[in-house]
Amino acid sequence: MEIIIRPTTKVTGKVKLPGDKSISHRLAMLGAIASGKTEISNFASSQDCHSTLSCLHALGVPVEVTADHVTITGRGLDGLQAPHEALDAGNSGTTIRMLSGLLAGQPFSCTISGDASLQRRPMKRVIDPLFQMGAQIQAREDNFPPLTIKGGRLRPIRYVLPVASAQVKSAILLAGLFAKGETSVIEPSRTRNHTELALREFGADVKENGLEVSVMGRPYLRGIRAVVPGDLSSAAFFLVAATCVAGSELLIDEAGLNCGRRGVIDVLSAMGAEIEIFSQGQQGGEPIGRLKVQSAQLRGGKLAGEQIPGIIDEIPILAVLATQTENGLEIRDASELRVKESDRIRAVVDNLRGMGASVEEFPDGLFVPGRQKLRGGRIKTHGDHRIAMAFSVAGLMADGETVIEEAECAAVSFPEFYEKLRSVTIG
Ligand code: S3P
């Protein structure tokens, strides 16, 4: 499906966000191995989270879905059943990596794979620690899905993560629930801590000490009622659109403001964005707030090092924003972007060039000069949701029409994206 985006004169109104994708995955997985019912409101509409629900269903977990409400009848720590066929994680790296942690603790063998993009994503990062804990995992070329996981008795480990990845940290913590004793993970820099917060809500004993996080094995997890905060990564497209289009003002309610996710707000504000945050308290240990954003001229700058994990999913849209800054934006230490749903550095560079912008590409990032006029063009999304949405926003500020190819991929994280974008733009 192709979608045509036309320039807008302003971005205005209010956006209701879908439930946070990262948090929804975690609540569903923990609900599955807890005792009793877990009731989740504002569960993410994202296709990725629905991949997680179907995998859990295939593992014998009763899952009921009505509108944005999900009820999971937990099977307890030892209640998952061997599936009849291979599990399908679709496009979702979070599903395959985190479920690998759960599957490592099961007394059966099963296979998990996904679509063509997922089959190109590196899995050695979860295979190595789970192997050290006692699971046997086969993978294509020892690195790529399909993964066949033979779980069993696990031993706790203390693992130093070579890459900053919340998915890998979470896979190890989930496996740690099945090991007797304390499992610890040390991160090279801080990543989102949704798993730690959710584990506590379900009753697990989790300790955080600097960059080290530990969980005690064999806890009693009990089902919970939870409301999922709005997805800040989805909000980022609207924050940038309203910032870049002169005369805009937009309200976004109940956005999740987890310290590992709000990097995009901090980075935009540091460059001169007009974003006001009104705290709306907490939901399930996760801070939430209302955001009011108005258009502003941003300075630009450099993003690198420890800042990167906190904005990893927002880099495509920040690269689009960079064209509208005064001094441009350099992004470094972000080579992880090359192994996301697509090679996002490549995809951003090619599409920005296709819109007439100049960009310099580095192995670990890019430099986008500021004050550039974009012209409409054809966007190759490579089936990557964040590329589709980032370049839809680019289309709002370009001359002429922008055609988004394979636009339906936005549904991987944000099925309502185009409808919401239309509702706050004029043109
Ligand atoms: C996620 C972690 C990040 C992020 C992904 C969601 C999570 O991946 O890019 O969209 O929910 O833990 P990595 O852990 O690979 O950095």
XYZ file of N, CA and C and ligand atoms in Angstrom, residues 21-22 26 94 97 121 125 164-168 170 192 312-313 336 340 386, ligand 1:
73
model
N 4.561 -0.055 23.408
C 4.865 -1.383 22.850
C 5.775 -2.163 23.791
N 6.854 -1.538 24.257
C 7.808 -2.259 25.112
C 7.128 -2.757 26.384
N 6.126 -6.822 27.872
C 6.581 -7.316 29.182
C 5.417 -7.752 30.063
N 11.716 -7.813 19.898
C 11.464 -7.908 21.338
C 10.803 -9.244 21.663
N 13.529 -12.169 21.194
C 14.643 -12.157 22.161
C 14.128 -12.383 23.574
N 18.128 -10.694 11.775
C 18.576 -9.950 12.967
C 19.425 -10.821 13.891
N 23.642 -12.536 20.615
C 23.635 -11.750 21.859
C 22.726 -12.348 22.936
N 24.639 -2.463 24.685
C 23.551 -1.926 25.506
C 22.243 -2.322 24.835
N 21.541 -3.299 25.395
C 20.283 -3.749 24.796
C 19.299 -4.165 25.880
N 18.165 -3.459 25.908
C 17.137 -3.794 26.905
C 16.522 -5.151 26.603
N 16.500 -5.507 25.319
C 15.916 -6.815 24.969
C 16.777 -7.937 25.534
N 18.090 -7.807 25.387
C 18.980 -8.880 25.863
C 18.982 -8.909 27.394
N 16.620 -8.074 29.278
C 15.335 -8.632 29.713
C 15.291 -10.139 29.513
N 16.301 1.164 28.829
C 14.953 1.218 29.434
C 14.791 0.127 30.500
N 17.380 5.322 20.814
C 17.729 4.454 19.680
C 16.602 4.363 18.646
N 15.355 4.297 19.094
C 14.253 4.151 18.140
C 13.848 5.492 17.521
N 24.229 0.117 16.146
C 23.110 -0.799 16.395
C 21.971 -0.581 15.387
N 18.620 -3.139 12.987
C 17.217 -3.029 13.423
C 16.325 -3.639 12.321
N 9.447 2.464 11.472
C 9.933 3.785 11.914
C 10.427 4.617 10.724
C 13.265 -2.582 23.003
C 14.597 -2.338 23.049
C 15.362 -1.737 21.938
C 14.437 -1.052 20.948
C 13.240 -1.883 20.595
C 12.437 -2.215 21.837
C 12.608 -3.212 24.168
O 16.053 -2.763 21.254
O 15.149 -0.710 19.781
O 12.415 -1.205 19.692
O 11.364 -3.250 24.234
O 13.340 -3.700 25.038
P 17.518 -3.264 21.740
O 17.336 -3.927 23.044
O 17.958 -4.231 20.681
O 18.363 -2.034 21.776
